[in-house]
PDB file of C-alpha atoms and ligand atoms in Angstrom:
ATOM      1  CA  MET A  22     145.047  59.225  50.386  1.00 96.00           C
ATOM      2  CA  LYS A  23     142.321  56.843  48.640  1.00 98.00           C
ATOM      3  CA  TYR A  24     138.538  58.676  50.216  1.00 98.00           C
ATOM      4  CA  TYR A  25     136.158  55.330  48.831  1.00 98.00           C
ATOM      5  CA  VAL A  26     132.827  55.940  49.799  1.00 98.00           C
ATOM      6  CA  LEU A  27     131.269  52.103  49.963  1.00 98.00           C
ATOM      7  CA  PHE A  28     127.363  53.427  48.663  1.00 98.00           C
ATOM      8  CA  GLY A  29     124.340  50.724  48.758  1.00 98.00           C
ATOM      9  CA  PRO A  30     120.569  50.235  50.031  1.00 98.00           C
ATOM     10  CA  PRO A  31     119.941  49.419  54.293  1.00 98.00           C
ATOM     11  CA  GLY A  32     121.586  45.378  53.726  1.00 97.00           C
ATOM     12  CA  ALA A  33     123.785  45.345  50.040  1.00 98.00           C
ATOM     13  CA  GLY A  34     126.277  43.737  52.339  1.00 98.00           C
ATOM     14  CA  LYS A  35     128.534  47.429  52.976  1.00 98.00           C
ATOM     15  CA  GLY A  36     128.951  46.690  56.395  1.00 98.00           C
ATOM     16  CA  THR A  37     129.827  42.542  55.547  1.00 98.00           C
ATOM     17  CA  GLN A  38     132.605  43.680  52.453  1.00 98.00           C
ATOM     18  CA  ALA A  39     133.724  46.399  54.876  1.00 98.00           C
ATOM     19  CA  GLY A  40     136.434  44.767  56.631  1.00 98.00           C
ATOM     20  CA  ALA A  41     138.599  42.277  53.693  1.00 98.00           C
ATOM     21  CA  MET A  42     138.579  45.996  51.181  1.00 98.00           C
ATOM     22  CA  VAL A  43     140.279  48.064  54.800  1.00 98.00           C
ATOM     23  CA  GLU A  44     142.491  44.871  54.572  1.00 98.00           C
ATOM     24  CA  ARG A  45     143.197  44.777  51.444  1.00 98.00           C
ATOM     25  CA  TYR A  46     143.695  48.651  50.681  1.00 98.00           C
ATOM     26  CA  ASN A  47     144.675  49.514  54.079  1.00 98.00           C
ATOM     27  CA  LEU A  48     141.998  52.473  54.815  1.00 98.00           C
ATOM     28  CA  CYS A  49     139.999  53.363  57.753  1.00 98.00           C
ATOM     29  CA  HIS A  50     136.314  52.228  58.110  1.00 98.00           C
ATOM     30  CA  ILE A  51     133.991  55.273  59.072  1.00 98.00           C
ATOM     31  CA  SER A  52     130.546  54.154  59.355  1.00 98.00           C
ATOM     32  CA  THR A  53     128.272  56.718  61.000  1.00 98.00           C
ATOM     33  CA  GLY A  54     125.794  53.910  61.101  1.00 98.00           C
ATOM     34  CA  GLU A  55     128.139  51.784  63.313  1.00 97.00           C
ATOM     35  CA  LEU A  56     129.520  55.349  65.132  1.00 97.00           C
ATOM     36  CA  LEU A  57     125.958  56.344  65.414  1.00 98.00           C
ATOM     37  CA  ARG A  58     124.914  53.437  67.412  1.00 97.00           C
ATOM     38  CA  SER A  59     128.626  53.586  69.679  1.00 97.00           C
ATOM     39  CA  GLU A  60     127.214  57.096  70.370  1.00 97.00           C
ATOM     40  CA  ILE A  61     123.704  55.652  71.748  1.00 97.00           C
ATOM     41  CA  ALA A  62     125.408  52.965  73.332  1.00 96.00           C
ATOM     42  CA  ALA A  63     127.657  55.017  75.141  1.00 97.00           C
ATOM     43  CA  GLY A  64     123.845  57.288  75.978  1.00 97.00           C
ATOM     44  CA  THR A  65     125.997  60.773  75.415  1.00 97.00           C
ATOM     45  CA  GLU A  66     123.433  63.315  74.713  1.00 95.00           C
ATOM     46  CA  LEU A  67     123.777  62.716  70.655  1.00 95.00           C
ATOM     47  CA  GLY A  68     123.111  59.670  70.974  1.00 96.00           C
ATOM     48  CA  LEU A  69     120.308  60.715  72.769  1.00 95.00           C
ATOM     49  CA  LYS A  70     119.156  62.510  70.249  1.00 94.00           C
ATOM     50  CA  ALA A  71     120.322  60.632  67.269  1.00 97.00           C
ATOM     51  CA  LYS A  72     118.210  57.850  68.870  1.00 97.00           C
ATOM     52  CA  ALA A  73     114.249  58.276  67.827  1.00 95.00           C
ATOM     53  CA  LEU A  74     115.440  58.981  64.330  1.00 97.00           C
ATOM     54  CA  ILE A  75     117.596  56.464  63.551  1.00 98.00           C
ATOM     55  CA  ASP A  76     114.924  53.783  66.035  1.00 97.00           C
ATOM     56  CA  ASN A  77     112.160  54.776  63.681  1.00 97.00           C
ATOM     57  CA  GLY A  78     114.532  54.854  60.148  1.00 97.00           C
ATOM     58  CA  ASN A  79     115.108  58.751  59.476  1.00 98.00           C
ATOM     59  CA  LEU A  80     118.081  60.579  59.468  1.00 98.00           C
ATOM     60  CA  VAL A  81     120.149  62.139  61.155  1.00 98.00           C
ATOM     61  CA  PRO A  82     120.577  66.072  61.109  1.00 98.00           C
ATOM     62  CA  ASP A  83     123.441  66.575  57.104  1.00 98.00           C
ATOM     63  CA  GLN A  84     125.635  68.482  59.752  1.00 97.00           C
ATOM     64  CA  VAL A  85     125.497  65.434  63.133  1.00 97.00           C
ATOM     65  CA  VAL A  86     127.015  63.125  60.830  1.00 98.00           C
ATOM     66  CA  GLU A  87     129.550  65.039  58.660  1.00 97.00           C
ATOM     67  CA  ASP A  88     131.087  67.271  61.718  1.00 96.00           C
ATOM     68  CA  MET A  89     131.823  62.483  62.394  1.00 96.00           C
ATOM     69  CA  ILE A  90     133.393  62.038  59.895  1.00 97.00           C
ATOM     70  CA  GLU A  91     135.693  65.348  59.425  1.00 96.00           C
ATOM     71  CA  ALA A  92     137.128  64.561  62.803  1.00 95.00           C
ATOM     72  CA  LYS A  93     137.676  60.699  61.937  1.00 96.00           C
ATOM     73  CA  PHE A  94     139.988  62.358  59.148  1.00 95.00           C
ATOM     74  CA  ARG A  95     141.812  64.672  60.991  1.00 94.00           C
ATOM     75  CA  GLY A  96     142.386  62.282  63.865  1.00 94.00           C
ATOM     76  CA  THR A  97     142.841  59.259  61.463  1.00 95.00           C
ATOM     77  CA  LYS A  98     147.096  58.335  60.812  1.00 95.00           C
ATOM     78  CA  GLY A  99     149.400  55.686  58.901  1.00 96.00           C
ATOM     79  CA  VAL A 100     146.341  54.040  57.064  1.00 98.00           C
ATOM     80  CA  ASP A 101     146.274  55.155  52.671  1.00 98.00           C
ATOM     81  CA  GLY A 102     143.087  56.266  52.475  1.00 98.00           C
ATOM     82  CA  PHE A 103     139.348  55.795  54.291  1.00 98.00           C
ATOM     83  CA  LEU A 104     136.188  54.275  52.925  1.00 98.00           C
ATOM     84  CA  LEU A 105     132.307  55.650  53.944  1.00 98.00           C
ATOM     85  CA  ASP A 106     130.137  52.988  54.754  1.00 98.00           C
ATOM     86  CA  GLY A 107     126.634  54.518  54.740  1.00 98.00           C
ATOM     87  CA  PHE A 108     127.649  57.898  54.374  1.00 98.00           C
ATOM     88  CA  PRO A 109     127.143  60.758  51.630  1.00 98.00           C
ATOM     89  CA  ARG A 110     123.594  59.456  52.949  1.00 98.00           C
ATOM     90  CA  THR A 111     122.268  62.629  50.771  1.00 98.00           C
ATOM     91  CA  LEU A 112     123.264  65.751  48.035  1.00 98.00           C
ATOM     92  CA  ALA A 113     124.409  67.949  50.787  1.00 98.00           C
ATOM     93  CA  GLN A 114     126.852  65.251  52.361  1.00 98.00           C
ATOM     94  CA  ALA A 115     128.403  65.052  49.161  1.00 98.00           C
ATOM     95  CA  GLU A 116     128.842  68.377  48.156  1.00 98.00           C
ATOM     96  CA  ALA A 117     130.455  68.877  52.098  1.00 98.00           C
ATOM     97  CA  LEU A 118     132.382  64.970  51.484  1.00 98.00           C
ATOM     98  CA  ASP A 119     133.440  66.580  48.492  1.00 98.00           C
ATOM     99  CA  SER A 120     134.883  70.141  50.341  1.00 98.00           C
ATOM    100  CA  MET A 121     136.121  68.786  53.368  1.00 97.00           C
ATOM    101  CA  VAL A 122     138.609  65.776  50.687  1.00 97.00           C
ATOM    102  CA  GLU A 123     139.425  69.313  48.085  1.00 97.00           C
ATOM    103  CA  LYS A 124     140.754  71.453  52.053  1.00 93.00           C
ATOM    104  CA  HIS A 125     142.693  68.411  51.960  1.00 89.00           C
ATOM    105  CA  GLY A 126     143.901  68.768  48.922  1.00 94.00           C
ATOM    106  CA  GLU A 127     142.430  65.634  47.520  1.00 97.00           C
ATOM    107  CA  ASN A 128     139.584  64.050  45.269  1.00 98.00           C
ATOM    108  CA  VAL A 129     137.252  61.793  46.133  1.00 98.00           C
ATOM    109  CA  THR A 130     138.477  58.783  43.754  1.00 98.00           C
ATOM    110  CA  ALA A 131     136.012  56.277  43.802  1.00 98.00           C
ATOM    111  CA  CYS A 132     131.830  54.884  44.984  1.00 98.00           C
ATOM    112  CA  ILE A 133     131.459  51.716  44.860  1.00 98.00           C
ATOM    113  CA  SER A 134     128.129  50.623  45.413  1.00 98.00           C
ATOM    114  CA  ILE A 135     126.634  47.411  46.027  1.00 98.00           C
ATOM    115  CA  MET A 136     122.934  47.744  44.751  1.00 98.00           C
ATOM    116  CA  ILE A 137     120.948  44.607  45.805  1.00 98.00           C
ATOM    117  CA  PRO A 138     116.723  44.444  44.955  1.00 97.00           C
ATOM    118  CA  ASP A 139     114.067  45.780  47.389  1.00 96.00           C
ATOM    119  CA  SER A 140     113.153  41.705  48.253  1.00 95.00           C
ATOM    120  CA  LEU A 141     116.637  40.962  48.805  1.00 97.00           C
ATOM    121  CA  ILE A 142     116.913  43.264  51.005  1.00 97.00           C
ATOM    122  CA  LYS A 143     114.507  42.356  53.347  1.00 97.00           C
ATOM    123  CA  THR A 144     115.111  39.095  53.849  1.00 97.00           C
ATOM    124  CA  ARG A 145     118.264  40.395  54.526  1.00 97.00           C
ATOM    125  CA  ILE A 146     117.115  42.381  57.619  1.00 98.00           C
ATOM    126  CA  ALA A 147     114.587  40.070  58.803  1.00 97.00           C
ATOM    127  CA  HIS A 148     118.064  37.142  58.795  1.00 96.00           C
ATOM    128  CA  ARG A 149     119.844  40.157  60.213  1.00 97.00           C
ATOM    129  CA  ALA A 150     117.591  40.930  63.088  1.00 97.00           C
ATOM    130  CA  LEU A 151     117.358  37.132  64.423  1.00 96.00           C
ATOM    131  CA  VAL A 152     121.021  37.869  65.634  1.00 95.00           C
ATOM    132  CA  GLU A 153     121.905  41.010  65.866  1.00 95.00           C
ATOM    133  CA  ASP A 154     120.809  43.723  68.115  1.00 93.00           C
ATOM    134  CA  ARG A 155     119.445  46.214  65.460  1.00 95.00           C
ATOM    135  CA  ALA A 156     116.395  48.921  67.028  1.00 95.00           C
ATOM    136  CA  ASP A 157     115.724  49.835  63.347  1.00 97.00           C
ATOM    137  CA  ASP A 158     115.573  46.112  62.204  1.00 97.00           C
ATOM    138  CA  ALA A 159     112.797  45.330  64.589  1.00 96.00           C
ATOM    139  CA  ARG A 160     110.067  46.348  63.101  1.00 95.00           C
ATOM    140  CA  PRO A 161     108.857  45.588  58.721  1.00 96.00           C
ATOM    141  CA  GLU A 162     107.093  49.475  58.621  1.00 97.00           C
ATOM    142  CA  VAL A 163     111.023  51.092  60.154  1.00 98.00           C
ATOM    143  CA  VAL A 164     112.632  48.100  57.188  1.00 98.00           C
ATOM    144  CA  GLU A 165     109.783  49.670  54.456  1.00 98.00           C
ATOM    145  CA  HIS A 166     110.794  52.972  55.524  1.00 98.00           C
ATOM    146  CA  ARG A 167     114.638  52.836  55.176  1.00 98.00           C
ATOM    147  CA  ILE A 168     113.649  51.450  52.011  1.00 98.00           C
ATOM    148  CA  GLU A 169     111.434  54.619  50.746  1.00 98.00           C
ATOM    149  CA  THR A 170     113.875  56.963  52.708  1.00 98.00           C
ATOM    150  CA  TYR A 171     116.668  55.321  50.765  1.00 98.00           C
ATOM    151  CA  HIS A 172     115.245  55.971  47.506  1.00 98.00           C
ATOM    152  CA  ALA A 173     114.273  59.218  47.535  1.00 98.00           C
ATOM    153  CA  LYS A 174     117.306  61.122  49.614  1.00 98.00           C
ATOM    154  CA  THR A 175     120.071  59.060  49.033  1.00 98.00           C
ATOM    155  CA  GLU A 176     119.775  56.743  44.926  1.00 98.00           C
ATOM    156  CA  PRO A 177     119.747  60.593  44.180  1.00 98.00           C
ATOM    157  CA  LEU A 178     123.055  59.668  44.923  1.00 98.00           C
ATOM    158  CA  ILE A 179     123.689  57.227  41.584  1.00 98.00           C
ATOM    159  CA  GLN A 180     124.096  59.880  39.461  1.00 98.00           C
ATOM    160  CA  PHE A 181     125.974  62.288  41.500  1.00 98.00           C
ATOM    161  CA  TYR A 182     128.487  59.827  41.335  1.00 98.00           C
ATOM    162  CA  LYS A 183     128.161  58.870  37.378  1.00 98.00           C
ATOM    163  CA  ALA A 184     128.726  62.772  36.146  1.00 98.00           C
ATOM    164  CA  ALA A 185     131.608  62.293  38.199  1.00 98.00           C
ATOM    165  CA  GLY A 186     132.834  59.802  36.889  1.00 98.00           C
ATOM    166  CA  LYS A 187     132.805  57.510  39.495  1.00 98.00           C
ATOM    167  CA  TYR A 188     130.871  55.008  40.193  1.00 98.00           C
ATOM    168  CA  LYS A 189     130.977  52.336  40.155  1.00 98.00           C
ATOM    169  CA  GLU A 190     128.533  49.810  40.466  1.00 98.00           C
ATOM    170  CA  ILE A 191     129.052  45.741  42.155  1.00 98.00           C
ATOM    171  CA  ASP A 192     126.485  44.105  41.740  1.00 98.00           C
ATOM    172  CA  GLY A 193     125.513  42.634  45.815  1.00 98.00           C
ATOM    173  CA  THR A 194     123.421  40.113  44.737  1.00 98.00           C
ATOM    174  CA  GLY A 195     125.190  35.849  45.212  1.00 98.00           C
ATOM    175  CA  THR A 196     127.256  34.912  47.663  1.00 98.00           C
ATOM    176  CA  ILE A 197     129.717  37.234  50.517  1.00 98.00           C
ATOM    177  CA  GLU A 198     132.711  35.366  48.936  1.00 98.00           C
ATOM    178  CA  GLU A 199     131.039  36.615  45.111  1.00 98.00           C
ATOM    179  CA  VAL A 200     130.105  40.059  46.046  1.00 98.00           C
ATOM    180  CA  ARG A 201     133.963  40.371  47.620  1.00 98.00           C
ATOM    181  CA  SER A 202     135.975  39.086  44.690  1.00 98.00           C
ATOM    182  CA  ARG A 203     133.383  41.527  41.848  1.00 98.00           C
ATOM    183  CA  ILE A 204     134.465  44.883  44.580  1.00 98.00           C
ATOM    184  CA  PHE A 205     138.585  43.127  44.491  1.00 98.00           C
ATOM    185  CA  GLU A 206     138.391  43.344  40.491  1.00 98.00           C
ATOM    186  CA  ALA A 207     136.509  46.488  40.576  1.00 97.00           C
ATOM    187  CA  MET A 208     138.795  48.563  43.090  1.00 96.00           C
ATOM    188  CA  ASP A 209     141.659  46.203  41.320  1.00 95.00           C
TER     189      ASP A 209
HETATM  190  P1  AP5 B 301     123.208  52.285  58.482  1.00 76.35           P
HETATM  191  O1  AP5 B 301     124.024  51.076  59.420  1.00 76.35           O
HETATM  192  O2  AP5 B 301     124.379  52.564  57.918  1.00 76.35           O
HETATM  193  O3  AP5 B 301     122.325  50.985  57.523  1.00 76.35           O
HETATM  194  P2  AP5 B 301     122.376  51.044  56.423  1.00 76.35           P
HETATM  195  O4  AP5 B 301     122.305  51.742  55.364  1.00 76.35           O
HETATM  196  O5  AP5 B 301     120.368  51.003  55.837  1.00 76.35           O
HETATM  197  O6  AP5 B 301     123.146  49.665  56.458  1.00 76.35           O
HETATM  198  P3  AP5 B 301     122.115  48.514  56.921  1.00 76.35           P
HETATM  199  O7  AP5 B 301     123.676  48.679  57.800  1.00 76.35           O
HETATM  200  O8  AP5 B 301     121.947  48.020  57.374  1.00 76.35           O
HETATM  201  O9  AP5 B 301     123.338  46.991  55.198  1.00 76.35           O
HETATM  202  P4  AP5 B 301     124.880  46.856  54.986  1.00 76.35           P
HETATM  203  O10 AP5 B 301     124.756  47.921  53.975  1.00 76.35           O
HETATM  204  O11 AP5 B 301     125.866  47.162  56.103  1.00 76.35           O
HETATM  205  O12 AP5 B 301     124.299  45.592  54.860  1.00 76.35           O
HETATM  206  P5  AP5 B 301     125.591  44.203  56.101  1.00 76.35           P
HETATM  207  O13 AP5 B 301     126.703  43.703  55.625  1.00 76.35           O
HETATM  208  O14 AP5 B 301     124.819  44.431  57.988  1.00 76.35           O
HETATM  209  O15 AP5 B 301     122.658  53.398  59.641  1.00 76.35           O
HETATM  210  C1  AP5 B 301     121.544  52.977  60.420  1.00 76.35           C
HETATM  211  C2  AP5 B 301     121.391  54.215  60.416  1.00 76.35           C
HETATM  212  O16 AP5 B 301     121.579  55.422  60.479  1.00 76.35           O
HETATM  213  C3  AP5 B 301     120.262  54.842  59.071  1.00 76.35           C
HETATM  214  O17 AP5 B 301     118.820  54.819  59.029  1.00 76.35           O
HETATM  215  C4  AP5 B 301     120.229  56.872  60.167  1.00 76.35           C
HETATM  216  O18 AP5 B 301     118.992  56.966  60.683  1.00 76.35           O
HETATM  217  C5  AP5 B 301     121.476  57.062  60.442  1.00 76.35           C
HETATM  218  N1  AP5 B 301     122.498  57.086  59.475  1.00 76.35           N
HETATM  219  C6  AP5 B 301     123.358  56.113  59.033  1.00 76.35           C
HETATM  220  N2  AP5 B 301     124.702  57.292  57.899  1.00 76.35           N
HETATM  221  C7  AP5 B 301     123.622  58.670  58.473  1.00 76.35           C
HETATM  222  C8  AP5 B 301     123.256  59.735  56.967  1.00 76.35           C
HETATM  223  N3  AP5 B 301     125.150  59.801  56.016  1.00 76.35           N
HETATM  224  N4  AP5 B 301     123.227  60.626  57.446  1.00 76.35           N
HETATM  225  C9  AP5 B 301     122.279  60.780  58.147  1.00 76.35           C
HETATM  226  N5  AP5 B 301     121.463  59.476  59.343  1.00 76.35           N
HETATM  227  C10 AP5 B 301     123.038  58.576  59.194  1.00 76.35           C
HETATM  228  O19 AP5 B 301     123.765  42.852  55.525  1.00 76.35           O
HETATM  229  C11 AP5 B 301     122.856  42.651  56.233  1.00 76.35           C
HETATM  230  C12 AP5 B 301     122.253  41.389  56.501  1.00 76.35           C
HETATM  231  O20 AP5 B 301     122.913  40.772  55.503  1.00 76.35           O
HETATM  232  C13 AP5 B 301     124.094  41.165  57.595  1.00 76.35           C
HETATM  233  O21 AP5 B 301     122.765  39.831  58.098  1.00 76.35           O
HETATM  234  C14 AP5 B 301     124.783  40.385  56.465  1.00 76.35           C
HETATM  235  O22 AP5 B 301     125.350  38.402  57.112  1.00 76.35           O
HETATM  236  C15 AP5 B 301     123.707  39.733  55.274  1.00 76.35           C
HETATM  237  N6  AP5 B 301     124.821  39.596  54.168  1.00 76.35           N
HETATM  238  C16 AP5 B 301     126.174  40.164  53.266  1.00 76.35           C
HETATM  239  N7  AP5 B 301     125.844  39.544  51.958  1.00 76.35           N
HETATM  240  C17 AP5 B 301     125.737  38.980  51.950  1.00 76.35           C
HETATM  241  C18 AP5 B 301     125.311  37.763  51.348  1.00 76.35           C
HETATM  242  N8  AP5 B 301     126.733  37.971  49.829  1.00 76.35           N
HETATM  243  N9  AP5 B 301     124.849  37.236  51.458  1.00 76.35           N
HETATM  244  C19 AP5 B 301     124.083  37.218  52.544  1.00 76.35           C
HETATM  245  N10 AP5 B 301     124.032  37.838  53.064  1.00 76.35           N
HETATM  246  C20 AP5 B 301     124.538  38.491  53.426  1.00 76.35           C
HETATM  247 MG1   MG B 302     126.273  48.730  57.788  1.00 76.35          MG
END
């Protein structure tokens, strides 16, 4: 089984690129952001707790997302691996992921990191706010806070995966097709 981490700041294009990646490599796409938004839409207890954190651009507790990932690993059959979009996002989550995959006798395969500058994050998210209805995209101060949270809590994972020899950085600027070819080239 392959375990790919799809890494990158908010608006880098993780969700956009995931579809073609799962199709080409027969992977199961797990986006913790999408899973959390479904919980909110369904009005579950977890969703209610997560909503205020997400709408203000804060991370939900590590254990919450770790449990979601573990459940998906257990419940998914017939794929060659997993594409983890937006997980891990803290060092504690990265360590928890290592333990989870080790339990299955496996290792994280690679961290595919889509990189764009902060200025482009804002342009992309402002554009998405016009076509999708995400509460965390609506207010510029929340977008700013998500970017700060990314730099403070998530960016250290770059060093974590570099040290493990698993870090592949992809230039996320340019068209969707250009970024997709760079990703395929790296993964092939
Ligand atoms: P999540 O849903 O993961 O949001 P995010 O990381 O902020 O990333 P986005 O989904 O905003 O960006 P993306 O990289 O998918 O970009 P996209 O492809 O849409 O998380 C949301 C929240 O949930 C978090 O803030 C947190 O509260 C919580 N959460 C989630 N995971 C968690 C975890 N592990 N731990 C704790 N809390 C967690 O692209 C963006 C836009 O740009 C789109 O409109 C797209 O069409 C456009 N676009 C993409 N590529 C291009 C291109 N090449 N050219 C032009 N436009 C492009
Ligand atoms: Mg996304």
